[in-house]
Amino acid sequence: MTRTRVRDLAEATGAEVVLKGWLYNRRSSKKFHFLLLRDGSGIVQCVVNRDEFDEQQFTEIGKIPYESAIEICGIANSDDRAPGGVEIHANSVECLCIAEEYPISKQEHGPDFLLSHRHLWLRSRKQVALMHIRDEVIRTIRDEMHARGFTCIDAPIFTPTACEGTSTLFEVDYFEDEKAYLTQSGQLYMEAAAMALGDVYCLGPTFRAEKSKTRRHLTEFWMFEPEMAFADLDDVMSLIEGLLSRIVERVLEHCREELEVLERDIEKLEKVQSPFPRITYTEAVERMNAEGHSFEWGGDLGAPDESVISSWYDSPVLVHRYPEEVKAFYMKRDPQDSRLAMGVDVLAPEGYGEIIGGGQREDDLDSLVGRIQEHGLSEEDFRWYLDLRRYGSVPHGGFGLGVERTICWLSGVDHVRECVPFPRMLYRIYP
RNA sequence: UCCCCGGUAGCUCAACUGGCAGAGUAGGUGACUGUUAAUCACUUGGUUGUUGGUUCGAAUCCAACCCGGGGAGCCA
């Protein structure tokens, strides 16, 4: 008999099923054991009636340690008394592997303990829910980009130079005569790919050797980076809006239960509606100052400033046209105002901060060479990148979306470390 | 790198002004007529992060170090 997954039990009521999983919890009385079986797709209560088992068997079932691997055979019944509305009337309970005393209990644990037991913590209900949401977000991105005619192009992980010349990079000592680094962005490669295939994207890990210790930072995080040929800042913003609203829509549609397990305020997500607010950096600075949150034009927005701006709206807000000094060398200048860069950052609602950074790229060779010099970067390092402006340069742009930050916001959890299966952070690489 | 906070039982924490190191939970034993973090009774469990100092006496005060958490900067 093939096994049934817990998530499919609703269609199996009345039938005999075989379930395989782990013992999540047990409640017992004289006459019954209530076993909660967890199989990754869900949790179901299995009722073991003393009258239907022999004495020794019944006693042993009452002693199976938590997280032991078990196989239960029985009839699936709908029953209002069972959590989830379906329960199994067990005919047999087999212990496939007796677990040692399981370190993670139902009570709350501290972050240090949980992170050191991440390989086990992942089994917890909320963590399973988060991984389902992560899967939904990533799949939505791929589906949506495919539907929009984008081609998935993988960017390299080893790079010969900094992509942006800003963040601290991880140096890799392997390639002869040349330093190599772990990538901090696939963007420059996506620009090359866009000139080959039109609309492209990459989705993969990126690395930042910053000594950042906050709830929004990971040392290794996943980034989704689309890049479009023949596109300007408005096209970039339209894509952001379309994609983000689609992600919210799909998570609400397919991850209801997960959001409930996480005790997410679903109304807040339902309020996310396009069109998203768009505001220029200058407008944002003016409004902040008008409201008494003093901020001087020209500086980059810090975390507290971002919270103020996002608090004005229910949907993610697109802040665009920043002072060029605070943005990367490859950003195109605003033709209307050369002090501005054609960049856009997206701030998630509820104070979750920046989830996207992007914009229109500089497509003019001479301007780009000048910018590289101004930033003190080596022209030689960017020879190939400059080639893209020598051979059929066109207006183009794109953005980078922080996958974990996006999941963090959608799920309403308070730290990105829970949004990736095995987080890598400052001072933490185990397990 | 800087600022703040913390480290006591497997886990979550308490222990007032320096005076016998405790509770809940997990584990064990037993009870309980369908439990919902089940409940109830009993019970095992300690080098108080490390090193040194002050003191009759240190989990508590001091110093250094180690480990972790939150935040800033920087970023997605």
CSV table of N, CA and C (backbone and C1' of nucleotides) in Angstrom, one decimal, chain A residues 25 27-29 34 45 81 83 87 107-110 113 208 211-213 215-218 300 303 354-356 405 415 417 427-428, chain B residues 1-2 10-13 24-39 67-76:
chain,number,residue,atom,x,y,z
A,25,ASN,N,4.1,15.0,18.6
A,25,ASN,CA,3.6,15.2,20.0
A,25,ASN,C,2.7,14.1,20.3
A,27,ARG,N,-0.5,13.0,23.3
A,27,ARG,CA,-1.3,13.3,24.5
A,27,ARG,C,-1.9,11.9,24.9
A,28,SER,N,-1.9,11.6,26.1
A,28,SER,CA,-2.4,10.2,26.5
A,28,SER,C,-3.4,10.3,27.6
A,29,SER,N,-4.3,9.4,27.6
A,29,SER,CA,-5.2,9.1,28.8
A,29,SER,C,-5.2,7.6,29.0
A,34,PHE,N,-3.1,9.9,21.8
A,34,PHE,CA,-3.3,10.7,20.6
A,34,PHE,C,-1.9,11.1,20.1
A,45,GLN,N,-3.5,14.1,13.6
A,45,GLN,CA,-3.7,13.4,14.9
A,45,GLN,C,-4.1,11.9,14.6
A,81,ARG,N,-13.3,17.1,16.5
A,81,ARG,CA,-12.5,17.1,17.7
A,81,ARG,C,-11.0,17.1,17.4
A,83,PRO,N,-7.5,18.4,15.6
A,83,PRO,CA,-7.0,19.6,15.0
A,83,PRO,C,-6.8,19.4,13.5
A,87,GLU,N,-8.6,13.0,11.3
A,87,GLU,CA,-7.8,12.2,12.1
A,87,GLU,C,-7.7,10.8,11.6
A,107,GLN,N,8.4,24.5,24.3
A,107,GLN,CA,8.5,25.8,24.9
A,107,GLN,C,9.4,26.7,24.0
A,108,GLU,N,9.5,27.9,24.3
A,108,GLU,CA,10.3,28.9,23.6
A,108,GLU,C,11.8,28.6,23.8
A,109,HIS,N,12.6,28.9,22.8
A,109,HIS,CA,14.0,28.7,23.0
A,109,HIS,C,14.7,30.0,22.6
A,110,GLY,N,15.9,30.2,23.0
A,110,GLY,CA,16.7,31.4,22.6
A,110,GLY,C,17.3,31.2,21.3
A,113,PHE,N,20.6,28.9,20.9
A,113,PHE,CA,20.3,27.5,20.9
A,113,PHE,C,19.6,27.0,19.6
A,208,ARG,N,28.4,38.9,1.1
A,208,ARG,CA,28.8,40.2,1.6
A,208,ARG,C,29.6,40.0,2.9
A,211,LYS,N,30.6,43.5,8.3
A,211,LYS,CA,30.4,43.2,9.7
A,211,LYS,C,29.0,43.6,10.1
A,212,SER,N,28.0,43.2,9.4
A,212,SER,CA,26.7,43.7,9.8
A,212,SER,C,26.0,42.7,10.7
A,213,LYS,N,25.5,43.2,11.8
A,213,LYS,CA,24.8,42.4,12.8
A,213,LYS,C,23.4,43.0,13.0
A,215,ARG,N,18.9,42.4,12.2
A,215,ARG,CA,17.9,41.4,11.8
A,215,ARG,C,17.7,41.4,10.2
A,216,ARG,N,18.3,42.3,9.5
A,216,ARG,CA,18.1,42.4,8.1
A,216,ARG,C,19.3,41.9,7.3
A,217,HIS,N,20.3,41.4,8.0
A,217,HIS,CA,21.5,41.0,7.3
A,217,HIS,C,21.9,39.5,7.4
A,218,LEU,N,22.3,39.0,6.2
A,218,LEU,CA,22.9,37.7,6.2
A,218,LEU,C,24.3,37.9,5.4
A,300,ASP,N,22.4,59.4,2.2
A,300,ASP,CA,21.6,58.2,1.9
A,300,ASP,C,20.6,57.9,3.0
A,303,ALA,N,18.2,53.3,8.1
A,303,ALA,CA,17.1,52.5,8.5
A,303,ALA,C,16.0,53.2,9.2
A,354,GLU,N,14.5,48.0,3.1
A,354,GLU,CA,14.7,47.9,1.7
A,354,GLU,C,14.7,46.4,1.2
A,355,ILE,N,13.9,46.1,0.3
A,355,ILE,CA,13.9,44.8,-0.3
A,355,ILE,C,14.4,44.7,-1.7
A,356,ILE,N,14.4,45.9,-2.3
A,356,ILE,CA,14.9,46.0,-3.7
A,356,ILE,C,15.7,47.2,-3.9
A,405,ARG,N,14.8,38.9,2.6
A,405,ARG,CA,14.1,40.1,3.1
A,405,ARG,C,12.6,40.1,2.7
A,415,HIS,N,13.3,38.3,11.8
A,415,HIS,CA,14.7,38.2,11.5
A,415,HIS,C,14.9,37.4,10.2
A,417,ARG,N,17.2,35.5,9.3
A,417,ARG,CA,17.9,34.2,9.5
A,417,ARG,C,16.9,33.1,9.5
A,427,TYR,N,29.8,35.5,12.7
A,427,TYR,CA,30.0,34.6,13.9
A,427,TYR,C,29.1,33.4,13.8
A,428,ARG,N,28.6,33.0,12.7
A,428,ARG,CA,27.8,31.8,12.7
A,428,ARG,C,27.8,31.1,11.3
B,1,U,P,37.0,44.1,14.9
B,1,U,O5',36.5,45.6,14.8
B,1,U,C5',37.5,46.7,14.6
B,1,U,C4',36.7,48.0,14.5
B,1,U,C3',35.8,48.3,15.6
B,1,U,O3',36.5,48.9,16.7
B,1,U,C1',34.7,48.7,13.6
B,2,C,P,36.1,48.6,18.2
B,2,C,O5',34.8,49.6,18.4
B,2,C,C5',35.0,51.0,18.3
B,2,C,C4',33.7,51.7,18.2
B,2,C,C3',32.7,51.3,19.4
B,2,C,O3',33.0,52.1,20.5
B,2,C,C1',31.6,51.3,17.3
B,10,G,P,22.4,20.4,32.2
B,10,G,O5',21.7,20.5,30.7
B,10,G,C5',22.4,20.1,29.6
B,10,G,C4',21.4,20.0,28.4
B,10,G,C3',20.5,21.3,28.2
B,10,G,O3',21.2,22.1,27.3
B,10,G,C1',19.1,19.4,28.4
B,11,C,P,21.1,23.7,27.6
B,11,C,O5',19.6,24.1,27.3
B,11,C,C5',19.1,24.0,26.0
B,11,C,C4',17.6,24.3,26.0
B,11,C,C3',17.2,25.7,26.6
B,11,C,O3',17.3,26.7,25.7
B,11,C,C1',15.9,24.0,27.5
B,12,U,P,17.6,28.2,26.2
B,12,U,O5',16.3,28.6,27.0
B,12,U,C5',15.1,28.9,26.2
B,12,U,C4',14.0,29.4,27.2
B,12,U,C3',14.5,30.5,28.1
B,12,U,O3',14.5,31.8,27.5
B,12,U,C1',13.3,28.9,29.4
B,13,C,P,15.3,33.0,28.1
B,13,C,O5',14.6,33.2,29.5
B,13,C,C5',15.3,33.7,30.6
B,13,C,C4',14.5,33.4,31.9
B,13,C,C3',15.1,33.9,33.2
B,13,C,O3',14.8,35.2,33.4
B,13,C,C1',14.3,31.7,33.4
B,24,G,P,7.8,23.4,39.8
B,24,G,O5',7.7,23.9,38.2
B,24,G,C5',6.6,24.8,37.9
B,24,G,C4',6.8,25.2,36.4
B,24,G,C3',7.0,24.1,35.4
B,24,G,O3',5.7,23.7,35.0
B,24,G,C1',8.7,25.7,35.1
B,25,U,P,5.5,22.2,34.5
B,25,U,O5',6.5,22.0,33.3
B,25,U,C5',6.1,22.5,32.0
B,25,U,C4',7.3,22.5,31.0
B,25,U,C3',7.8,21.1,30.7
B,25,U,O3',7.0,20.5,29.7
B,25,U,C1',9.6,22.5,31.2
B,26,A,P,6.8,18.9,29.7
B,26,A,O5',8.3,18.4,29.2
B,26,A,C5',8.7,18.5,27.8
B,26,A,C4',10.1,18.1,27.7
B,26,A,C3',10.4,16.7,28.1
B,26,A,O3',10.1,15.7,27.1
B,26,A,C1',12.0,18.2,29.0
B,27,G,P,9.5,14.3,27.5
B,27,G,O5',10.7,13.7,28.4
B,27,G,C5',11.9,13.3,27.7
B,27,G,C4',12.9,12.6,28.7
B,27,G,C3',12.3,11.6,29.6
B,27,G,O3',12.1,10.3,28.9
B,27,G,C1',13.6,13.0,30.9
B,28,G,P,10.9,9.4,29.3
B,28,G,O5',11.3,8.9,30.8
B,28,G,C5',12.4,8.1,31.1
B,28,G,C4',12.4,7.8,32.5
B,28,G,C3',11.1,7.2,33.1
B,28,G,O3',11.0,5.8,32.9
B,28,G,C1',11.9,8.9,34.5
B,29,U,P,9.6,5.1,32.7
B,29,U,O5',9.0,5.2,34.2
B,29,U,C5',9.6,4.4,35.2
B,29,U,C4',8.8,4.6,36.5
B,29,U,C3',7.3,4.5,36.4
B,29,U,O3',6.9,3.1,36.5
B,29,U,C1',7.8,6.5,37.6
B,30,G,P,5.6,2.7,35.7
B,30,G,O5',4.4,3.5,36.4
B,30,G,C5',3.7,2.9,37.5
B,30,G,C4',2.9,3.9,38.3
B,30,G,C3',1.6,4.3,37.7
B,30,G,O3',0.6,3.3,37.9
B,30,G,C1',2.7,6.2,38.4
B,31,A,P,-0.7,3.2,36.9
B,31,A,O5',-1.5,4.5,37.3
B,31,A,C5',-2.2,4.5,38.5
B,31,A,C4',-2.9,5.9,38.7
B,31,A,C3',-4.0,6.2,37.7
B,31,A,O3',-5.2,5.6,38.1
B,31,A,C1',-2.6,8.0,37.9
B,32,C,P,-6.3,5.0,36.9
B,32,C,O5',-6.7,6.4,36.2
B,32,C,C5',-7.6,7.3,36.9
B,32,C,C4',-7.7,8.6,36.1
B,32,C,C3',-8.3,8.4,34.7
B,32,C,O3',-9.7,8.4,34.8
B,32,C,C1',-6.4,9.7,34.5
B,33,U,P,-10.7,7.3,34.2
B,33,U,O5',-11.0,7.8,32.8
B,33,U,C5',-10.2,7.5,31.6
B,33,U,C4',-11.0,7.8,30.4
B,33,U,C3',-11.5,9.2,30.3
B,33,U,O3',-11.2,9.7,29.0
B,33,U,C1',-13.3,7.7,30.0
B,34,G,P,-10.0,10.6,28.9
B,34,G,O5',-10.5,11.3,27.6
B,34,G,C5',-10.1,10.9,26.3
B,34,G,C4',-10.3,12.0,25.4
B,34,G,C3',-11.6,12.7,25.6
B,34,G,O3',-11.4,14.1,25.3
B,34,G,C1',-11.5,11.9,23.4
B,35,U,P,-11.3,15.3,26.3
B,35,U,O5',-9.8,15.6,26.3
B,35,U,C5',-8.9,15.1,27.2
B,35,U,C4',-7.5,15.0,26.6
B,35,U,C3',-7.0,16.3,26.1
B,35,U,O3',-6.5,17.1,27.1
B,35,U,C1',-6.6,14.6,24.5
B,36,U,P,-6.5,18.7,26.9
B,36,U,O5',-5.5,18.9,25.7
B,36,U,C5',-4.9,20.2,25.5
B,36,U,C4',-4.5,20.3,24.1
B,36,U,C3',-4.9,21.7,23.5
B,36,U,O3',-3.8,22.2,22.7
B,36,U,C1',-5.8,19.9,22.2
B,37,A,P,-3.2,23.6,23.2
B,37,A,O5',-1.7,23.4,23.2
B,37,A,C5',-1.0,22.6,22.2
B,37,A,C4',0.3,22.1,22.8
B,37,A,C3',0.1,21.3,24.1
B,37,A,O3',1.1,20.3,24.2
B,37,A,C1',1.4,23.1,24.6
B,38,A,P,0.6,18.8,24.1
B,38,A,O5',-0.7,18.8,25.1
B,38,A,C5',-0.6,18.5,26.4
B,38,A,C4',-1.9,18.9,27.1
B,38,A,C3',-1.9,18.9,28.6
B,38,A,O3',-1.4,20.2,29.1
B,38,A,C1',-3.7,17.6,27.9
B,39,U,P,-0.5,20.2,30.4
B,39,U,O5',-1.5,19.7,31.5
B,39,U,C5',-2.6,20.5,31.9
B,39,U,C4',-3.5,19.7,32.9
B,39,U,C3',-2.7,19.2,34.1
B,39,U,O3',-2.7,20.2,35.1
B,39,U,C1',-3.9,17.4,33.2
B,67,C,P,35.3,34.3,20.7
B,67,C,O5',33.8,33.8,21.1
B,67,C,C5',33.5,32.5,21.2
B,67,C,C4',32.1,32.3,21.8
B,67,C,C3',31.0,33.1,21.1
B,67,C,O3',30.5,32.5,19.9
B,67,C,C1',30.8,33.3,23.4
B,68,G,P,30.0,33.5,18.7
B,68,G,O5',28.6,33.9,19.3
B,68,G,C5',27.5,33.0,19.3
B,68,G,C4',26.4,33.6,20.2
B,68,G,C3',25.6,34.8,19.7
B,68,G,O3',24.7,34.4,18.6
B,68,G,C1',26.1,35.1,22.0
B,69,G,P,24.3,35.5,17.5
B,69,G,O5',23.3,36.4,18.4
B,69,G,C5',22.0,35.9,18.8
B,69,G,C4',21.3,37.0,19.7
B,69,G,C3',21.1,38.3,18.9
B,69,G,O3',19.9,38.2,18.1
B,69,G,C1',22.0,38.7,21.1
B,70,G,P,19.8,39.1,16.8
B,70,G,O5',19.7,40.6,17.4
B,70,G,C5',18.4,41.0,18.0
B,70,G,C4',18.5,42.3,18.5
B,70,G,C3',18.9,43.4,17.5
B,70,G,O3',17.7,43.9,16.8
B,70,G,C1',20.2,43.7,19.5
B,71,G,P,17.9,44.4,15.3
B,71,G,O5',18.8,45.7,15.5
B,71,G,C5',18.2,46.9,15.8
B,71,G,C4',19.2,47.9,16.2
B,71,G,C3',20.0,48.6,15.1
B,71,G,O3',19.3,49.5,14.4
B,71,G,C1',21.4,48.1,17.0
B,72,A,P,19.7,49.9,12.9
B,72,A,O5',21.1,50.7,13.1
B,72,A,C5',21.0,52.0,13.7
B,72,A,C4',22.4,52.6,13.7
B,72,A,C3',23.1,52.7,12.4
B,72,A,O3',22.7,53.9,11.7
B,72,A,C1',24.6,51.8,14.0
B,73,G,P,22.5,53.8,10.1
B,73,G,O5',23.9,53.7,9.6
B,73,G,C5',24.9,54.8,9.7
B,73,G,C4',26.2,54.3,9.3
B,73,G,C3',26.4,53.7,8.0
B,73,G,O3',26.7,54.6,7.0
B,73,G,C1',27.3,52.3,9.6
B,74,C,P,25.9,54.7,5.6
B,74,C,O5',26.3,53.3,4.9
B,74,C,C5',27.5,53.1,4.4
B,74,C,C4',27.7,51.7,4.0
B,74,C,C3',26.7,51.1,3.0
B,74,C,O3',27.0,51.4,1.7
B,74,C,C1',26.9,49.6,4.8
B,75,C,P,25.8,51.8,0.6
B,75,C,O5',24.8,50.5,0.7
B,75,C,C5',24.7,49.6,-0.4
B,75,C,C4',24.6,48.2,0.2
B,75,C,C3',23.3,47.5,-0.2
B,75,C,O3',23.4,46.9,-1.5
B,75,C,C1',23.6,47.2,2.1
B,76,A,P,22.1,46.9,-2.5
B,76,A,O5',21.2,45.7,-2.2
B,76,A,C5',20.5,45.1,-3.3
B,76,A,C4',19.3,44.4,-2.7
B,76,A,C3',18.4,45.2,-1.8
B,76,A,O3',17.0,44.8,-2.0
B,76,A,C1',19.3,43.4,-0.6
